[in-house]
Amino acid sequence: LKLGPCARPPLAPVPPRASPQPAPEPQPAPQSATADHPDIPTATRADGLEYLRIEDIRHRLTRRPSPFTRDNNAGGGFVGDLDLLQIDIVQYETEESSGAQCQGVLDPSDGSCIVLPQFAVRSGPREHIYHDPRDVTAAIVTCGGLCPGLNDVVLNIVTTLADYGVPDDQILGIRYGLRGFLDRHAKPVQLSKREVDGIQLRGGTVLGTSRGNAKITKIVERIRLWGVTQLYVIGGNGGNAAAHAIAKQCMAQDVACNVVGVPKSIDNDIQIIDKCFGFDTAVEEAQRSLICARIEARSAGGISVVKLMGRQSGFIAMNASMASGVVDVCLIPEVAFTEEKLLDFVAGILRAKGHCVVCVAEGAGQDTVDGHPATDLSGNPILADVGTYLRDLFKRKFPERDVKYIDPSYMIRSIPTITTDRIYCKVLGQAAVHGAMAGYTDFTVGLVNTHYVMLPTTTIIASARQVDPKGRGWNRLKTSLNQPDLV
C-alpha cells in the first residue's frame, strides 16, 4: 500500500476485548473533617482529592452486574464510583479578581462564603448496581410550582427504569405532590413507556403538583406499606428539603428506599449547579414579553413595566434583559433601589429616547414596597406586588405618559420546553435512575461545569442561589444598559 504525503498509516488491528473480571467491592472512602459547615458532607479519595460525599444504603442491598454490561453499555463503558469533577475551575490571579471573593457558595442570609471541597462525584451508569430491577418498585412525585420540563423529567425517569428492566406495573406516579401519598382521593397511577409517550410535548405536569404537605413520618410509613424501593422527587428547595427529610427518616426506620432529588426551580436559585431545567425556556419566553413591551412603549411614547419571576433571585430578569436587548432598567431582589434614584433615571431615559422599558423581578424592592413577612406552604416569602407598585408610581410621576403593565409569569411557567432544556431533562432523568440503581440516596443530580454530577441534598438546600451584585453577569448587564446604582 503506497501512502500519499498527508495520508495516515493504517490502524493496527484492535485486540479482542478481554472478558470483564469481577471488580472488588468498593470500599467507602475515609471521611474528612466537616466542622466548617454541617450541611456539606465531605470525603477524601485515596489520592488525597476531597469531594462532596454521597450517602448510600449499599449495606442493605445486594451487589450485582448491571444489565448493560452485556454490550459494555452500548459500547460507551461505565462511570467509576469515584470519578470526580472539579467544581470551581477558575484559577484567580489575585483576590481582587471578579468572582474571587467567594470560591464556594455564598450564603445570602449573612453574606458569608461557605467553602466547598474541590470535587463532586460524577453521575452516570455504574458497572455494578445494587437492585434487581425485577424487584424494584419506583415512585415519582412532582412538587411545588409549575416549571417547563416537569413532564420531560418524568418521561426519562420512566424510560430509564424500563431500560433497566423494571416492570411497567412497578412504576408509580404520585398525584398532586406529596399529598398524593396520603390523600385517598388522589391514588397513585401506574406509569410505563406507553403511558408517558409524548408527554414531553405538553406543559405542566401530568402527575399534578401541590405545595407543602410534607408529613414525613406518614409518607415513610406509606413508602414501607407500598414497598417502594426508589423515590424520585422533582422539586425546588422545598421539594429537595422534603426529599432529604424522607431519606433520613427511611434510614432511621430501616426502610431500604433510595431517595433521589431532581432540582426544579424556574428562578434558577439552586446552589452549585450551572442551571435548573426549564430556565432556558423561561428566559426565551420572557424575552418575547419584553420585546412586545418595547413595541407598546415605543408606539405610545410611554413606559412599559414587565414583571418576571424571581422571589429571591433575579436570574430570569437579568438574562431575559440581556437576551432581548430592549430593556432600559432592570430591577432584581439582590440589588436595592430608591424611588428617587429610579425616577430620575427613568426621566433621563424618556428625555433621551422618548420611551422606556422596565424589567422587574417579582422579589425586587420589597423593602420599598413594604413586603409581607409571611411565607407560603413551601416556605417561600409572600411578596408585595412590585409590578403594580411601579406602574402606579410611574403614572403619578409621569402623568402625560402612557404606562403599560405586563405580567407573563403564569404563561411562561406552563409552556413545554425548548430543545436545550429537553436534552437537559433527558440526561437528568437518566442520571437520577443510574444513581439510585447504584445504591446512592439523599442526593440530587445536576450540571456542574457542563458535566453531570451527584450532589448531597443538604448542600444544595443550605441556601438559595442569588445573583452576585459584584459578579460578571450583573456587571455585563449594567454596563450594557448604562444603569447606575439606584441607591
Short mmCIF file of C-alpha atoms in Angstrom, two decimals:
data_model
loop_
_atom_site.label_atom_id
_atom_site.label_comp_id
_atom_site.label_asym_id
_atom_site.label_seq_id
_atom_site.Cartn_x
_atom_site.Cartn_y
_atom_site.Cartn_z
CA LEU A 1 0.00 0.00 0.00
CA LYS A 2 1.51 3.32 -1.09
CA LEU A 3 0.50 6.33 1.02
CA GLY A 4 0.37 9.97 -0.08
CA PRO A 5 2.29 12.62 1.90
CA CYS A 6 -0.77 13.56 4.04
CA ALA A 7 -2.31 10.12 4.46
CA ARG A 8 -2.39 8.34 7.81
CA PRO A 9 -0.87 4.86 8.08
CA PRO A 10 -3.41 2.06 8.52
CA LEU A 11 -4.53 1.46 12.08
CA ALA A 12 -3.14 -1.54 13.88
CA PRO A 13 -5.69 -4.28 14.45
CA VAL A 14 -7.56 -3.86 17.73
CA PRO A 15 -7.02 -6.85 20.05
CA PRO A 16 -10.21 -8.59 21.19
CA ARG A 17 -11.68 -7.18 24.41
CA ALA A 18 -10.95 -9.38 27.38
CA SER A 19 -13.88 -10.71 29.34
CA PRO A 20 -14.59 -8.36 32.25
CA GLN A 21 -13.36 -9.66 35.57
CA PRO A 22 -15.46 -9.16 38.69
CA ALA A 23 -14.39 -5.92 40.32
CA PRO A 24 -13.70 -5.88 44.04
CA GLU A 25 -16.35 -4.41 46.28
CA PRO A 26 -15.67 -0.63 46.52
CA GLN A 27 -14.59 0.43 49.97
CA PRO A 28 -16.00 3.62 51.48
CA ALA A 29 -13.54 6.47 51.38
CA PRO A 30 -12.40 7.96 54.67
CA GLN A 31 -14.35 10.98 55.78
CA SER A 32 -12.61 14.29 56.27
CA ALA A 33 -13.50 16.93 58.80
CA THR A 34 -16.69 18.87 58.02
CA ALA A 35 -16.69 21.11 61.06
CA ASP A 36 -16.88 24.28 58.93
CA HIS A 37 -20.43 23.53 57.78
CA PRO A 38 -22.62 20.59 58.84
CA ASP A 39 -24.57 20.53 55.56
CA ILE A 40 -21.50 19.74 53.44
CA PRO A 41 -20.56 16.05 53.85
CA THR A 42 -17.01 15.53 52.67
CA ALA A 43 -14.78 12.55 51.96
CA THR A 44 -11.26 12.02 50.62
CA ARG A 45 -10.23 9.75 47.75
CA ALA A 46 -7.13 7.56 48.13
CA ASP A 47 -5.03 10.08 46.20
CA GLY A 48 -6.00 12.89 48.60
CA LEU A 49 -8.69 14.60 46.49
CA GLU A 50 -11.50 15.91 48.69
CA TYR A 51 -15.07 15.64 47.35
CA LEU A 52 -18.72 16.00 48.31
CA ARG A 53 -19.69 12.64 49.78
CA ILE A 54 -22.92 10.93 48.66
CA GLU A 55 -24.90 8.79 51.10
CA ASP A 56 -25.70 5.20 50.17
CA ILE A 57 -27.60 2.22 51.53
CA ARG A 58 -25.49 -0.41 49.81
CA HIS A 59 -25.10 -2.34 53.05
CA ARG A 60 -28.85 -3.08 52.83
CA LEU A 61 -28.71 -4.20 49.20
CA THR A 62 -27.06 -6.87 47.05
CA ARG A 63 -24.36 -6.02 44.53
CA ARG A 64 -24.78 -7.41 41.00
CA PRO A 65 -23.63 -6.65 37.43
CA SER A 66 -25.60 -4.01 35.58
CA PRO A 67 -27.84 -5.38 32.80
CA PHE A 68 -25.96 -3.01 30.48
CA THR A 69 -22.71 -4.98 30.86
CA ARG A 70 -23.86 -7.37 28.13
CA ASP A 71 -22.77 -4.83 25.49
CA ASN A 72 -20.49 -2.62 27.62
CA ASN A 73 -23.30 -0.06 27.89
CA ALA A 74 -23.81 0.06 24.11
CA GLY A 75 -20.06 0.42 23.72
CA GLY A 76 -19.86 3.55 25.88
CA GLY A 77 -18.45 1.96 29.02
CA PHE A 78 -19.25 2.89 32.60
CA VAL A 79 -18.59 5.59 35.17
CA GLY A 80 -16.36 4.81 38.14
CA ASP A 81 -17.74 5.21 41.66
CA LEU A 82 -15.08 7.79 42.45
CA ASP A 83 -14.83 9.59 39.14
CA LEU A 84 -14.65 13.20 40.27
CA LEU A 85 -15.41 16.54 38.65
CA GLN A 86 -13.77 19.80 39.74
CA ILE A 87 -16.38 22.25 40.99
CA ASP A 88 -14.52 25.56 40.78
CA ILE A 89 -12.36 25.59 37.66
CA VAL A 90 -11.19 29.22 37.67
CA GLN A 91 -7.68 29.93 38.95
CA TYR A 92 -7.78 33.58 40.01
CA GLU A 93 -4.70 35.76 39.76
CA THR A 94 -5.49 37.75 42.91
CA GLU A 95 -8.29 38.08 45.46
CA GLU A 96 -9.28 41.30 43.70
CA SER A 97 -10.32 39.47 40.51
CA SER A 98 -14.06 39.48 39.81
CA GLY A 99 -15.60 36.38 41.37
CA ALA A 100 -12.61 35.58 43.59
CA GLN A 101 -14.28 36.90 46.73
CA CYS A 102 -16.12 33.61 47.32
CA GLN A 103 -14.74 30.40 45.87
CA GLY A 104 -17.60 28.31 47.18
CA VAL A 105 -21.26 29.02 47.97
CA LEU A 106 -22.37 32.47 49.04
CA ASP A 107 -24.84 32.33 51.92
CA PRO A 108 -27.24 35.26 51.28
CA SER A 109 -28.55 35.19 54.85
CA ASP A 110 -25.38 36.72 56.24
CA GLY A 111 -23.14 37.25 53.20
CA SER A 112 -20.65 34.61 54.34
CA CYS A 113 -18.81 32.29 52.00
CA ILE A 114 -19.26 28.55 52.54
CA VAL A 115 -16.14 26.80 51.32
CA LEU A 116 -16.72 23.59 49.35
CA PRO A 117 -14.40 20.69 48.66
CA GLN A 118 -12.82 20.87 45.23
CA PHE A 119 -14.68 17.96 43.63
CA ALA A 120 -18.10 16.34 43.16
CA VAL A 121 -18.91 12.72 42.25
CA ARG A 122 -19.64 12.16 38.58
CA SER A 123 -23.05 10.73 37.71
CA GLY A 124 -23.78 8.05 35.14
CA PRO A 125 -24.24 4.28 34.73
CA ARG A 126 -22.16 2.05 37.03
CA GLU A 127 -20.88 -1.37 36.02
CA HIS A 128 -22.38 -2.83 39.20
CA ILE A 129 -25.79 -1.99 40.60
CA TYR A 130 -27.46 -2.78 43.93
CA HIS A 131 -31.03 -3.57 42.89
CA ASP A 132 -32.54 -6.43 40.96
CA PRO A 133 -34.63 -4.37 38.52
CA ARG A 134 -37.38 -7.01 38.58
CA ASP A 135 -37.88 -6.31 42.30
CA VAL A 136 -37.80 -2.51 42.13
CA THR A 137 -40.92 -0.50 42.93
CA ALA A 138 -40.32 3.12 41.99
CA ALA A 139 -42.41 6.20 42.78
CA ILE A 140 -42.17 9.60 41.06
CA VAL A 141 -43.58 12.83 42.50
CA THR A 142 -43.56 16.44 41.29
CA CYS A 143 -43.66 19.18 43.95
CA GLY A 144 -44.11 22.94 44.09
CA GLY A 145 -44.91 25.39 41.30
CA LEU A 146 -45.03 24.56 37.62
CA CYS A 147 -41.90 24.75 35.51
CA PRO A 148 -41.15 23.83 31.89
CA GLY A 149 -39.64 20.34 31.78
CA LEU A 150 -41.52 18.50 34.52
CA ASN A 151 -43.06 16.09 32.05
CA ASP A 152 -39.71 15.63 30.31
CA VAL A 153 -38.06 14.50 33.55
CA VAL A 154 -40.94 12.14 34.41
CA LEU A 155 -40.72 10.65 30.91
CA ASN A 156 -37.00 9.99 31.12
CA ILE A 157 -37.10 8.51 34.64
CA VAL A 158 -39.77 6.08 33.46
CA THR A 159 -37.96 5.12 30.25
CA THR A 160 -34.63 4.62 32.03
CA LEU A 161 -36.24 2.45 34.71
CA ALA A 162 -37.84 0.39 31.93
CA ASP A 163 -34.47 0.10 30.15
CA TYR A 164 -33.01 -1.38 33.33
CA GLY A 165 -35.82 -3.94 33.35
CA VAL A 166 -38.23 -2.56 35.97
CA PRO A 167 -41.73 -3.95 35.19
CA ASP A 168 -44.35 -1.48 33.97
CA ASP A 169 -46.71 -2.14 36.86
CA GLN A 170 -43.99 -1.31 39.40
CA ILE A 171 -43.50 2.35 38.41
CA LEU A 172 -45.92 4.61 40.29
CA GLY A 173 -46.81 8.24 39.66
CA ILE A 174 -47.79 10.07 42.87
CA ARG A 175 -50.65 12.52 42.21
CA TYR A 176 -50.66 16.17 43.26
CA GLY A 177 -47.33 16.38 45.04
CA LEU A 178 -46.52 14.89 48.43
CA ARG A 179 -50.18 14.99 49.46
CA GLY A 180 -50.72 12.12 46.99
CA PHE A 181 -49.06 9.77 49.47
CA LEU A 182 -51.85 10.41 51.97
CA ASP A 183 -54.92 11.60 50.03
CA ARG A 184 -57.27 8.68 49.37
CA HIS A 185 -58.90 10.72 46.58
CA ALA A 186 -55.58 11.00 44.71
CA LYS A 187 -54.44 7.42 44.26
CA PRO A 188 -51.12 6.69 42.50
CA VAL A 189 -51.18 5.87 38.80
CA GLN A 190 -49.14 3.24 37.00
CA LEU A 191 -46.56 4.60 34.57
CA SER A 192 -44.97 2.83 31.62
CA LYS A 193 -43.23 3.74 28.39
CA ARG A 194 -46.60 3.61 26.68
CA GLU A 195 -48.32 5.79 29.29
CA VAL A 196 -45.68 8.54 29.15
CA ASP A 197 -45.13 8.52 25.40
CA GLY A 198 -45.34 12.11 24.14
CA ILE A 199 -45.88 13.83 27.49
CA GLN A 200 -42.78 15.99 26.88
CA LEU A 201 -44.82 17.86 24.28
CA ARG A 202 -47.20 19.17 26.96
CA GLY A 203 -46.70 21.89 29.53
CA GLY A 204 -47.30 21.47 33.26
CA THR A 205 -47.08 18.06 34.90
CA VAL A 206 -49.23 15.04 34.07
CA LEU A 207 -48.94 13.94 37.70
CA GLY A 208 -50.26 17.17 39.18
CA THR A 209 -48.49 19.11 41.92
CA SER A 210 -49.00 20.92 45.21
CA ARG A 211 -47.03 22.82 47.82
CA GLY A 212 -46.27 21.69 51.36
CA ASN A 213 -47.93 18.57 52.82
CA ALA A 214 -44.54 17.19 53.89
CA LYS A 215 -45.83 14.89 56.65
CA ILE A 216 -42.61 12.94 56.64
CA THR A 217 -43.34 10.16 59.13
CA LYS A 218 -46.65 9.29 57.47
CA ILE A 219 -45.08 9.42 54.00
CA VAL A 220 -42.35 6.99 55.06
CA GLU A 221 -44.96 4.66 56.51
CA ARG A 222 -46.75 4.69 53.16
CA ILE A 223 -43.43 4.01 51.37
CA ARG A 224 -42.98 0.97 53.61
CA LEU A 225 -46.57 -0.19 53.07
CA TRP A 226 -46.36 0.10 49.28
CA GLY A 227 -42.92 -1.50 49.14
CA VAL A 228 -41.36 1.49 47.36
CA THR A 229 -37.61 0.94 46.92
CA GLN A 230 -36.82 4.07 44.89
CA LEU A 231 -38.41 7.52 45.27
CA TYR A 232 -37.79 10.32 42.77
CA VAL A 233 -38.72 13.83 43.98
CA ILE A 234 -38.79 16.55 41.32
CA GLY A 235 -38.87 19.84 43.20
CA GLY A 236 -37.14 23.04 44.23
CA ASN A 237 -35.54 23.94 47.54
CA GLY A 238 -38.70 22.93 49.41
CA GLY A 239 -39.12 19.68 47.49
CA ASN A 240 -35.47 18.74 47.96
CA ALA A 241 -35.70 19.58 51.66
CA ALA A 242 -38.63 17.17 51.90
CA ALA A 243 -36.64 14.54 49.96
CA HIS A 244 -33.77 14.90 52.44
CA ALA A 245 -36.14 14.52 55.39
CA ILE A 246 -37.73 11.44 53.80
CA ALA A 247 -34.29 9.89 53.15
CA LYS A 248 -33.24 10.46 56.76
CA GLN A 249 -36.49 9.06 58.12
CA CYS A 250 -36.18 6.00 55.87
CA MET A 251 -32.72 5.32 57.28
CA ALA A 252 -33.94 5.92 60.84
CA GLN A 253 -36.86 3.49 60.36
CA ASP A 254 -34.69 0.95 58.50
CA VAL A 255 -36.67 1.34 55.27
CA ALA A 256 -34.46 0.40 52.30
CA CYS A 257 -35.52 3.13 49.86
CA ASN A 258 -33.22 5.24 47.71
CA VAL A 259 -34.46 8.84 47.67
CA VAL A 260 -33.31 10.97 44.73
CA GLY A 261 -33.98 14.63 44.01
CA VAL A 262 -34.11 16.33 40.62
CA PRO A 263 -33.66 20.09 41.18
CA LYS A 264 -36.54 22.14 39.75
CA SER A 265 -36.57 25.91 40.05
CA ILE A 266 -37.72 28.26 37.35
CA ASP A 267 -36.00 31.02 39.36
CA ASN A 268 -32.68 29.13 38.91
CA ASP A 269 -31.94 29.52 42.63
CA ILE A 270 -30.41 26.07 43.33
CA GLN A 271 -26.83 26.23 44.59
CA ILE A 272 -23.74 24.88 42.77
CA ILE A 273 -25.36 23.61 39.56
CA ASP A 274 -24.92 25.54 36.31
CA LYS A 275 -28.66 25.99 35.83
CA CYS A 276 -32.00 24.37 36.61
CA PHE A 277 -34.07 22.66 33.94
CA GLY A 278 -36.71 24.96 32.46
CA PHE A 279 -34.59 28.07 32.97
CA ASP A 280 -33.55 28.40 29.31
CA THR A 281 -37.19 28.02 28.28
CA ALA A 282 -38.29 30.66 30.78
CA VAL A 283 -35.69 33.16 29.57
CA GLU A 284 -36.62 32.51 25.93
CA GLU A 285 -40.31 33.14 26.60
CA ALA A 286 -39.67 36.09 28.95
CA GLN A 287 -37.64 37.99 26.39
CA ARG A 288 -40.58 37.70 23.97
CA SER A 289 -42.70 39.60 26.51
CA LEU A 290 -40.01 42.26 26.81
CA ILE A 291 -39.88 42.71 23.04
CA CYS A 292 -43.67 43.13 22.97
CA ALA A 293 -43.40 45.62 25.84
CA ARG A 294 -40.94 47.71 23.82
CA ILE A 295 -43.37 47.85 20.91
CA GLU A 296 -46.08 49.13 23.27
CA ALA A 297 -43.81 51.71 24.89
CA ARG A 298 -42.27 52.95 21.64
CA SER A 299 -45.61 53.18 19.84
CA ALA A 300 -47.17 55.35 22.54
CA GLY A 301 -44.07 57.19 23.72
CA GLY A 302 -44.63 55.71 27.14
CA ILE A 303 -43.35 53.28 29.76
CA SER A 304 -43.78 49.50 29.85
CA VAL A 305 -43.27 47.59 33.08
CA VAL A 306 -42.76 43.82 32.79
CA LYS A 307 -42.73 41.73 35.97
CA LEU A 308 -40.96 38.38 35.75
CA MET A 309 -40.49 35.52 38.19
CA GLY A 310 -37.75 35.66 40.82
CA ARG A 311 -38.67 35.75 44.50
CA GLN A 312 -35.17 35.92 45.91
CA SER A 313 -33.09 35.54 42.76
CA GLY A 314 -33.12 37.77 39.70
CA PHE A 315 -31.66 35.36 37.14
CA ILE A 316 -34.64 35.36 34.76
CA ALA A 317 -34.94 39.16 34.76
CA MET A 318 -31.19 39.60 34.31
CA ASN A 319 -30.83 37.06 31.50
CA ALA A 320 -34.04 38.00 29.67
CA SER A 321 -33.00 41.66 29.78
CA MET A 322 -29.60 40.73 28.35
CA ALA A 323 -31.11 38.49 25.67
CA SER A 324 -33.83 40.85 24.48
CA GLY A 325 -31.64 43.92 24.08
CA VAL A 326 -34.65 46.22 24.59
CA VAL A 327 -34.64 46.80 28.36
CA ASP A 328 -33.66 50.20 29.79
CA VAL A 329 -33.93 49.40 33.53
CA CYS A 330 -33.59 46.03 35.27
CA LEU A 331 -34.53 45.61 38.93
CA ILE A 332 -33.72 42.41 40.86
CA PRO A 333 -34.08 41.32 44.51
CA GLU A 334 -30.33 41.30 45.13
CA VAL A 335 -29.82 44.99 44.26
CA ALA A 336 -31.68 47.71 46.18
CA PHE A 337 -33.15 50.86 44.64
CA THR A 338 -34.83 54.02 45.87
CA GLU A 339 -37.82 55.74 44.32
CA GLU A 340 -35.92 58.99 43.85
CA LYS A 341 -32.94 57.48 42.00
CA LEU A 342 -35.17 55.22 39.91
CA LEU A 343 -37.47 58.06 38.84
CA ASP A 344 -34.52 60.28 37.96
CA PHE A 345 -33.00 57.54 35.80
CA VAL A 346 -36.30 56.78 34.04
CA ALA A 347 -36.85 60.51 33.40
CA GLY A 348 -33.44 60.71 31.73
CA ILE A 349 -34.26 57.74 29.51
CA LEU A 350 -37.57 59.31 28.47
CA ARG A 351 -35.81 62.57 27.56
CA ALA A 352 -33.20 60.69 25.52
CA LYS A 353 -35.37 58.03 23.81
CA GLY A 354 -38.97 59.05 24.27
CA HIS A 355 -39.92 55.69 25.79
CA CYS A 356 -38.70 53.27 28.49
CA VAL A 357 -38.91 49.52 29.21
CA VAL A 358 -38.55 48.43 32.83
CA CYS A 359 -37.98 44.75 33.69
CA VAL A 360 -38.51 43.85 37.33
CA ALA A 361 -38.20 40.54 39.19
CA GLU A 362 -41.15 39.87 41.48
CA GLY A 363 -38.99 39.96 44.62
CA ALA A 364 -37.28 43.27 43.87
CA GLY A 365 -37.78 46.31 46.07
CA GLN A 366 -39.67 44.58 48.87
CA ASP A 367 -38.16 46.96 51.43
CA THR A 368 -39.53 49.85 49.37
CA VAL A 369 -42.94 48.26 48.72
CA ASP A 370 -43.35 47.01 52.31
CA GLY A 371 -43.38 43.26 51.56
CA HIS A 372 -45.15 40.83 53.86
CA PRO A 373 -43.03 38.75 56.28
CA ALA A 374 -45.28 35.66 55.94
CA THR A 375 -44.42 32.56 53.91
CA ASP A 376 -46.44 30.12 51.80
CA LEU A 377 -46.75 26.34 52.30
CA SER A 378 -43.36 25.77 50.63
CA GLY A 379 -41.62 28.27 52.90
CA ASN A 380 -41.35 30.94 50.17
CA PRO A 381 -41.87 34.58 51.19
CA ILE A 382 -45.25 36.10 50.31
CA LEU A 383 -44.40 39.17 48.27
CA ALA A 384 -45.99 42.56 47.83
CA ASP A 385 -46.73 43.29 44.17
CA VAL A 386 -43.79 45.37 42.97
CA GLY A 387 -45.17 45.40 39.43
CA THR A 388 -48.38 47.28 40.20
CA TYR A 389 -46.43 49.46 42.65
CA LEU A 390 -44.09 50.61 39.85
CA ARG A 391 -46.99 51.06 37.44
CA ASP A 392 -48.79 53.37 39.86
CA LEU A 393 -45.56 55.19 40.76
CA PHE A 394 -44.80 55.96 37.09
CA LYS A 395 -48.38 57.07 36.45
CA ARG A 396 -48.14 59.58 39.30
CA LYS A 397 -44.70 60.86 38.31
CA PHE A 398 -45.26 60.92 34.53
CA PRO A 399 -48.99 61.61 34.12
CA GLU A 400 -48.53 62.64 30.48
CA ARG A 401 -47.03 59.26 29.60
CA ASP A 402 -48.87 56.05 28.73
CA VAL A 403 -47.90 53.35 31.25
CA LYS A 404 -48.43 49.68 30.43
CA TYR A 405 -48.02 46.79 32.90
CA ILE A 406 -47.39 43.20 31.74
CA ASP A 407 -47.14 40.09 33.96
CA PRO A 408 -46.49 36.98 31.82
CA SER A 409 -45.39 34.75 34.74
CA TYR A 410 -48.06 32.04 34.58
CA MET A 411 -47.89 31.84 30.80
CA ILE A 412 -44.11 31.35 30.96
CA ARG A 413 -44.04 28.57 33.52
CA SER A 414 -46.75 26.47 31.88
CA ILE A 415 -45.24 26.01 28.41
CA PRO A 416 -43.32 22.99 27.02
CA THR A 417 -39.53 23.08 26.95
CA ILE A 418 -37.27 24.32 24.19
CA THR A 419 -34.62 21.96 22.81
CA THR A 420 -31.77 22.76 25.24
CA ASP A 421 -33.99 22.08 28.25
CA ARG A 422 -35.43 18.96 26.64
CA ILE A 423 -31.94 17.49 26.27
CA TYR A 424 -31.03 18.55 29.82
CA CYS A 425 -34.15 16.89 31.25
CA LYS A 426 -33.37 13.68 29.40
CA VAL A 427 -29.93 13.38 30.98
CA LEU A 428 -31.19 14.41 34.44
CA GLY A 429 -33.83 11.66 34.36
CA GLN A 430 -31.24 9.10 33.30
CA ALA A 431 -28.72 10.27 35.91
CA ALA A 432 -31.28 10.06 38.72
CA VAL A 433 -32.04 6.41 37.91
CA HIS A 434 -28.37 5.46 37.45
CA GLY A 435 -27.62 6.86 40.92
CA ALA A 436 -30.50 5.05 42.60
CA MET A 437 -29.63 1.76 40.90
CA ALA A 438 -26.06 2.18 42.15
CA GLY A 439 -27.35 2.29 45.74
CA TYR A 440 -26.99 6.02 46.43
CA THR A 441 -29.55 8.01 48.38
CA ASP A 442 -30.24 11.54 49.66
CA PHE A 443 -28.66 13.16 46.61
CA THR A 444 -29.67 15.32 43.68
CA VAL A 445 -28.37 15.40 40.13
CA GLY A 446 -27.28 18.41 38.12
CA LEU A 447 -24.93 20.02 35.67
CA VAL A 448 -21.66 21.46 37.00
CA ASN A 449 -19.19 22.96 34.53
CA THR A 450 -21.12 21.23 31.71
CA HIS A 451 -20.72 17.77 33.31
CA TYR A 452 -23.34 15.77 35.23
CA VAL A 453 -22.73 15.08 38.90
CA MET A 454 -24.42 13.86 42.07
CA LEU A 455 -24.61 16.36 44.93
CA PRO A 456 -25.65 15.90 48.58
CA THR A 457 -29.18 17.21 49.04
CA THR A 458 -28.19 19.07 52.20
CA THR A 459 -25.60 21.10 50.30
CA ILE A 460 -27.93 22.44 47.63
CA ILE A 461 -30.71 23.35 50.09
CA ALA A 462 -28.41 25.09 52.58
CA SER A 463 -29.32 28.44 50.99
CA ALA A 464 -30.86 29.88 47.84
CA ARG A 465 -28.55 30.83 45.00
CA GLN A 466 -28.65 34.52 44.11
CA VAL A 467 -27.23 36.89 41.53
CA ASP A 468 -23.89 38.23 42.76
CA PRO A 469 -24.16 42.07 42.58
CA LYS A 470 -20.36 42.14 42.16
CA GLY A 471 -20.27 39.27 39.69
CA ARG A 472 -19.64 39.30 35.96
CA GLY A 473 -23.25 38.51 34.96
CA TRP A 474 -24.81 41.54 36.65
CA ASN A 475 -21.87 43.73 35.64
CA ARG A 476 -22.30 42.82 31.98
CA LEU A 477 -25.96 43.81 32.07
CA LYS A 478 -25.37 47.05 33.98
CA THR A 479 -22.71 48.19 31.56
CA SER A 480 -24.81 47.29 28.52
CA LEU A 481 -27.72 49.35 29.92
CA ASN A 482 -25.52 52.10 31.38
CA GLN A 483 -27.61 51.57 34.50
CA PRO A 484 -26.17 53.33 37.56
CA ASP A 485 -26.53 52.26 41.18
CA LEU A 486 -30.05 53.28 42.12
CA VAL A 487 -29.47 53.83 45.86
#
